[in-house]
Structure formats: structure tokens, C-alpha cells
């Protein structure tokens, strides 16, 4: 095969990975929903090699992008042992995202998962998802969860058999069906570039005075959350997920130096979500990734009942009214 195309989705963590060691290994386990609408589409074509050394051309959204190209070359150099063809061919890669540039949504998980699927698929045969997850992890930690449908767990926890720091494992089968189609409306509080990158944020966990307690909390929350999701207990699910989101941002605030990625609109949205939940008893919850945007999580069954509220109260809080309607999805596929 000399050309292959894959789409891979983004994912949103429910129990957060924050802090790493060694070669992109997590300091605590995490669990995520695989999304659907926020995806990267990647085409990789191999041809005869002209230049000596690693020969890669990278086009992002149709335009050659030399910054991304250098990153990919550095990544591929680490993978020469796994994929000998990387040394033997010229590679032309075209990549694009389905979500708007201006949304502030990180694309590292979907792009690294799509690239890992291409690398694992180009030699033919069915892709070994465990290997794709391992390769994606080396590109961007949380990307390793994006290769599986619906729900994935990454990181060693002694009570979860087969769990590993090296790759994620699929976890949807274990869960109540309500979570197989959960909705995630992403509310864009700000699309500006983050003041502190995820890479720098992870590194600050090495000296955070709450790190030890945090890693213990993540392990406990993971087990509690899995229990709640197995039982279809949406209320307990929501409590844990919100605690995780706020803990993540509390860790940022208690890092040294401290930083804050939430924006005023983030807090207004959280207030509105909690007030609406209190008033109506609708099971709407929020989470955040390492940025200011809110992921509004709710079962698909209440979508039409809560849509007027989203449009009336939450949309006006979004930057330029931008929201992305996403949902738990089926993972990568060829295109
Ligand atoms: O994979 P990274 O290095 O972009 O880190 C992701 C960190 C969080 O999104 C905040 C949490 C997570 O588990 O995805």
C-alpha cells in the first residue's frame, strides 16, 4: 500500500491526566469519552525517496507547514525502529481538522491518533489498536485514548486488569449504555492562545505540593467513576467529573509559578449550569480540559429539552457565540 487515510477524533478526559514522567508516561490513570465531531483527517502517501535523511512534506489545511513538519520529523526519528519504511520512503502528509481554527480546541489528540493509525495501517492488514495507542501516546499523551470507540482508560491502576501506562485500553463495554451516546456541547469561552502550554503545566506537577494527594485522588475517582458509569448513575458521574475539572484547574492555580487558564466567561458558564441543574433537575454537568472552554455533558435523551436553554443562556456567554455540538463517537476509521 502506498497511500492511506484515516480520521481520528479528539477526546475529553473525565478523570484527568496531569503530570508525567519519562517518555510521556502518566503519573496517574485517566478515563475519557472519545468524541465524534472534533476530528482530524490525515492522508499519508509514500513514494520513492530523493533526499537523504528523513524525507517528509507536511501540508496542514492544504498549505505546507514547516513548523509541524519539523515536529513530525523529530517524532518519526524516534519511531524508525517500529516502522522501517520511515527511513526508506519519502512521505507526503496532508492533515486537516473538522473544527474551526479559531475555536481554541486542541488538536494534538486527534492529529496524533490519526497519524498513529496511518503509520500502523500503511503496511496493510488490520490495525492493532494497542500498538496505535502506544504510538499515539509517544506523540501526545492523551492521544492514546482517541484510538478507541466511546470510552478509554489510560494508565496503570492495580484494580483494572490490563491497564497500562504505555497505552490505553477500550472501556465502553463495561459501561451503562447511556454513556455510549453522551452529548458534549463545547462552549468556547475564549479562543486565544493559552498562556501556559500543557507540556509546561504537566512539568509543574513535579514540584506541586499537592501532587501526591492528587495522584491518590485520581486513582480513587477513577474507580468511583467506573462504578457510577457501570450502574448508569449519572448524578454520581457528574459529581466526580466536575470535581476532576475543578481539581485540574486548582492544580494550575497552586503550581509554582501559578497560572490560571479559566476566563471570566468560564465561571459565568459554570454558575449558569449549576443554577439550571438546581432549578430544573436536568442532569447537565461540565468538565474542562487544559483551557477556558466548557464541555457541557448530558445524556442524549435530554438534548431537545435543554437546547432552548443552551441557546438562550449559554450561547451568549460564548466568544462570538461559538459552540461545537459534539457527542461520544466511534473512534478512528479509514476515509
Ligand atoms: O496530552 P496532553 O499532553 O495534551 O495533556 C492533556 C491534559 C488534559 O487534557 C488536561 C487531561 C487529559 O487527560 O486529557
mmCIF file of C-alpha atoms in Angstrom, residues 235 239 242 270-285 309:
data_model
loop_
_atom_site.group_PDB
_atom_site.id
_atom_site.type_symbol
_atom_site.label_atom_id
_atom_site.label_comp_id
_atom_site.label_asym_id
_atom_site.label_seq_id
_atom_site.Cartn_x
_atom_site.Cartn_y
_atom_site.Cartn_z
ATOM 1 C CA UNK A 235 -25.618 12.106 39.222
ATOM 2 C CA UNK A 239 -20.173 14.965 40.791
ATOM 3 C CA UNK A 242 -16.924 18.298 37.983
ATOM 4 C CA UNK A 270 -20.308 27.134 35.460
ATOM 5 C CA UNK A 271 -22.683 29.279 37.531
ATOM 6 C CA UNK A 272 -25.374 29.056 34.883
ATOM 7 C CA UNK A 273 -25.020 25.274 34.516
ATOM 8 C CA UNK A 274 -25.236 24.678 38.287
ATOM 9 C CA UNK A 275 -28.212 27.039 38.641
ATOM 10 C CA UNK A 276 -30.097 25.376 35.776
ATOM 11 C CA UNK A 277 -29.388 21.937 37.224
ATOM 12 C CA UNK A 278 -30.627 23.017 40.642
ATOM 13 C CA UNK A 279 -33.782 24.635 39.216
ATOM 14 C CA UNK A 280 -34.787 22.001 36.662
ATOM 15 C CA UNK A 281 -33.109 18.808 37.949
ATOM 16 C CA UNK A 282 -31.875 18.159 34.402
ATOM 17 C CA UNK A 283 -28.615 16.142 34.577
ATOM 18 C CA UNK A 284 -26.259 18.675 32.952
ATOM 19 C CA UNK A 285 -22.641 18.726 34.098
ATOM 20 C CA UNK A 309 -31.653 26.889 27.440
#
